[in-house]
Amino acid sequence: MNKDCNNLMRNINHQLRKNYRLLLEFKTDDGSKINQTKLTAKGFDFDFFTGGRLTKKGYVFFVYDKGYILLKNGWLKLVQTTQKT
């Protein structure tokens, strides 16, 4: 049983890290846009994210500190959280 849980957690963490790396790869500045198909082709899985927030511009899905907003026609707007200390 423990081995199954460890494998599940390892697979989830692997996909989250992959999603994060892809968001980093395509992020040129705050508000960059990318086609959803391009991310999916590279292995991005939209079922895996670490959080979300409803904003005036729409629902933002986060993978750690990198986020995206689903736009019309399969486009995404890439955003980043701002840390307040």
Backbone as CSV, one residue per row, in Angstrom:
resi,resn,N_x,N_y,N_z,CA_x,CA_y,CA_z,C_x,C_y,C_z
1,MET,0.830,-1.194,0.000,0.000,0.000,0.000,0.876,1.261,0.000
2,ASN,1.891,1.293,0.854,2.755,2.464,0.936,3.480,2.708,-0.385
3,LYS,3.900,1.628,-1.050,4.587,1.760,-2.326,3.669,2.406,-3.364
4,ASP,2.388,2.024,-3.363,1.429,2.614,-4.295,1.273,4.114,-4.042
5,CYS,1.194,4.499,-2.773,1.067,5.920,-2.424,2.310,6.690,-2.844
6,ASN,3.481,6.104,-2.602,4.729,6.762,-2.982,4.820,6.933,-4.495
7,ASN,4.403,5.921,-5.256,4.413,6.022,-6.718,3.441,7.091,-7.191
8,LEU,2.265,7.146,-6.590,1.274,8.150,-6.959,1.819,9.553,-6.694
9,MET,2.379,9.760,-5.519,2.933,11.070,-5.172,4.103,11.428,-6.081
10,ARG,4.947,10.473,-6.380,6.082,10.722,-7.263,5.593,11.117,-8.660
11,ASN,4.576,10.427,-9.172,4.038,10.744,-10.500,3.384,12.131,-10.534
12,ILE,2.660,12.470,-9.477,2.030,13.792,-9.400,3.094,14.878,-9.338
13,ASN,4.081,14.709,-8.482,5.150,15.704,-8.364,5.937,15.840,-9.660
14,HIS,6.144,14.735,-10.350,6.839,14.771,-11.637,6.066,15.628,-12.641
15,GLN,4.752,15.430,-12.714,3.945,16.196,-13.667,3.886,17.668,-13.276
16,LEU,3.783,17.962,-11.985,3.784,19.359,-11.545,5.096,20.043,-11.913
17,ARG,6.217,19.365,-11.714,7.512,19.940,-12.081,7.605,20.147,-13.596
18,LYS,7.074,19.202,-14.357,7.090,19.328,-15.824,6.252,20.532,-16.247
19,ASN,5.061,20.661,-15.683,4.206,21.804,-15.992,4.915,23.113,-15.653
20,TYR,5.567,23.144,-14.504,6.272,24.347,-14.058,7.396,24.706,-15.031
21,ARG,8.188,23.729,-15.424,9.288,23.968,-16.362,8.767,24.502,-17.699
22,LEU,7.647,23.971,-18.159,7.075,24.441,-19.427,6.570,25.881,-19.313
23,LEU,5.957,26.224,-18.194,5.525,27.606,-18.001,6.729,28.541,-17.970
24,LEU,7.809,28.109,-17.348,9.043,28.908,-17.340,9.599,29.071,-18.751
25,GLU,9.564,28.009,-19.514,10.118,28.018,-20.869,9.406,29.016,-21.774
26,PHE,8.099,29.108,-21.643,7.318,29.957,-22.547,7.051,31.349,-21.992
27,LYS,7.441,31.599,-20.763,7.185,32.895,-20.136,8.288,33.869,-20.512
28,THR,7.945,34.883,-21.301,8.925,35.896,-21.663,8.739,37.156,-20.819
29,ASP,7.507,37.510,-20.532,7.218,38.623,-19.625,5.809,38.430,-19.084
30,ASP,5.438,39.242,-18.108,4.109,39.106,-17.525,3.066,39.423,-18.590
31,GLY,2.166,38.506,-18.819,1.130,38.694,-19.818,1.430,38.027,-21.142
32,SER,2.474,37.221,-21.204,2.773,36.480,-22.429,1.593,35.572,-22.762
33,LYS,1.387,35.346,-24.048,0.303,34.458,-24.478,0.895,33.280,-25.224
34,ILE,0.251,32.136,-25.064,0.677,30.919,-25.752,-0.552,30.101,-26.102
35,ASN,-0.446,29.339,-27.160,-1.539,28.477,-27.576,-1.549,27.215,-26.717
36,GLN,-2.721,26.834,-26.271,-2.908,25.668,-25.408,-2.379,24.395,-26.074
37,THR,-2.554,24.272,-27.368,-2.111,23.097,-28.111,-0.593,22.949,-28.048
38,LYS,0.116,24.062,-28.100,1.573,24.035,-28.052,2.061,23.485,-26.714
39,LEU,1.431,23.907,-25.625,1.800,23.396,-24.298,1.481,21.912,-24.173
40,THR,0.312,21.518,-24.638,-0.098,20.115,-24.563,0.850,19.226,-25.357
41,ALA,1.281,19.699,-26.515,2.198,18.920,-27.346,3.539,18.689,-26.652
42,LYS,3.935,19.616,-25.794,5.193,19.483,-25.044,5.040,18.623,-23.792
43,GLY,3.790,18.248,-23.445,3.565,17.381,-22.297,2.894,18.047,-21.117
44,PHE,2.422,19.283,-21.275,1.723,19.978,-20.198,0.388,19.290,-19.955
45,ASP,0.050,19.048,-18.687,-1.212,18.402,-18.325,-2.043,19.383,-17.501
46,PHE,-3.152,19.845,-18.053,-3.986,20.855,-17.416,-4.751,20.326,-16.199
47,ASP,-4.696,19.027,-15.955,-5.341,18.460,-14.772,-4.487,18.638,-13.519
48,PHE,-3.228,19.045,-13.683,-2.320,19.167,-12.547,-1.937,20.628,-12.330
49,PHE,-2.366,21.180,-11.209,-2.014,22.537,-10.799,-2.053,22.577,-9.278
50,THR,-1.420,23.597,-8.695,-1.306,23.643,-7.234,-2.303,24.572,-6.580
51,GLY,-2.996,25.383,-7.345,-3.984,26.276,-6.750,-4.657,27.108,-7.819
52,GLY,-5.577,27.935,-7.371,-6.296,28.797,-8.290,-6.905,29.966,-7.555
53,ARG,-7.248,30.984,-8.328,-7.822,32.185,-7.731,-8.720,32.859,-8.753
54,LEU,-9.876,33.313,-8.305,-10.787,34.055,-9.167,-10.397,35.528,-9.120
55,THR,-10.142,36.117,-10.284,-9.779,37.527,-10.375,-10.747,38.237,-11.305
56,LYS,-10.544,39.520,-11.471,-11.392,40.302,-12.383,-11.216,39.853,-13.830
57,LYS,-10.026,39.336,-14.152,-9.731,38.929,-15.520,-10.112,37.479,-15.803
58,GLY,-10.515,36.733,-14.782,-10.883,35.336,-14.961,-10.256,34.467,-13.890
59,TYR,-10.394,33.181,-14.043,-9.840,32.240,-13.070,-8.386,31.968,-13.429
60,VAL,-7.498,32.151,-12.452,-6.075,31.919,-12.655,-5.718,30.582,-12.035
61,PHE,-5.151,29.693,-12.834,-4.645,28.412,-12.358,-3.160,28.583,-12.082
62,PHE,-2.685,28.052,-10.939,-1.285,28.198,-10.576,-0.585,26.857,-10.511
63,VAL,0.665,26.866,-10.946,1.603,25.785,-10.700,2.726,26.467,-9.918
64,TYR,2.635,26.336,-8.601,3.508,27.057,-7.676,3.325,28.558,-7.889
65,ASP,4.336,29.307,-8.285,4.184,30.755,-8.434,3.894,31.194,-9.869
66,LYS,3.839,30.268,-10.801,3.522,30.579,-12.197,2.057,30.251,-12.454
67,GLY,1.380,31.123,-13.186,-0.035,30.894,-13.416,-0.435,31.158,-14.854
68,TYR,-1.665,30.798,-15.150,-2.213,31.032,-16.488,-3.712,31.242,-16.396
69,ILE,-4.206,32.033,-17.321,-5.638,32.307,-17.458,-6.069,31.756,-18.806
70,LEU,-7.127,30.983,-18.816,-7.655,30.453,-20.081,-8.375,31.571,-20.826
71,LEU,-7.970,31.803,-22.057,-8.601,32.805,-22.917,-9.429,32.107,-23.989
72,LYS,-10.020,32.886,-24.858,-10.824,32.328,-25.950,-9.935,31.680,-26.998
73,ASN,-10.516,30.774,-27.755,-9.877,30.130,-28.904,-8.605,29.362,-28.555
74,GLY,-8.546,28.785,-27.357,-7.417,27.934,-26.992,-6.141,28.660,-26.626
75,TRP,-6.216,29.927,-26.281,-5.043,30.679,-25.881,-4.986,30.813,-24.367
76,LEU,-3.775,30.966,-23.853,-3.540,31.164,-22.423,-2.741,32.438,-22.218
77,LYS,-3.043,33.141,-21.156,-2.239,34.286,-20.753,-1.430,33.850,-19.535
78,LEU,-0.105,33.980,-19.618,0.771,33.555,-18.547,0.980,34.699,-17.556
79,VAL,0.885,34.379,-16.280,1.041,35.370,-15.212,1.932,34.799,-14.119
80,GLN,2.364,35.663,-13.215,3.165,35.222,-12.085,2.637,35.909,-10.833
81,THR,2.682,35.207,-9.714,2.252,35.800,-8.462,3.276,36.821,-8.007
82,THR,2.814,37.782,-7.265,3.716,38.741,-6.655,3.774,38.437,-5.173
83,GLN,4.963,38.239,-4.679,5.153,37.900,-3.267,5.140,39.164,-2.428
84,LYS,4.333,39.167,-1.382,4.301,40.276,-0.432,4.955,39.799,0.856
85,THR,5.947,40.530,1.289,6.633,40.135,2.528,6.372,41.095,3.636
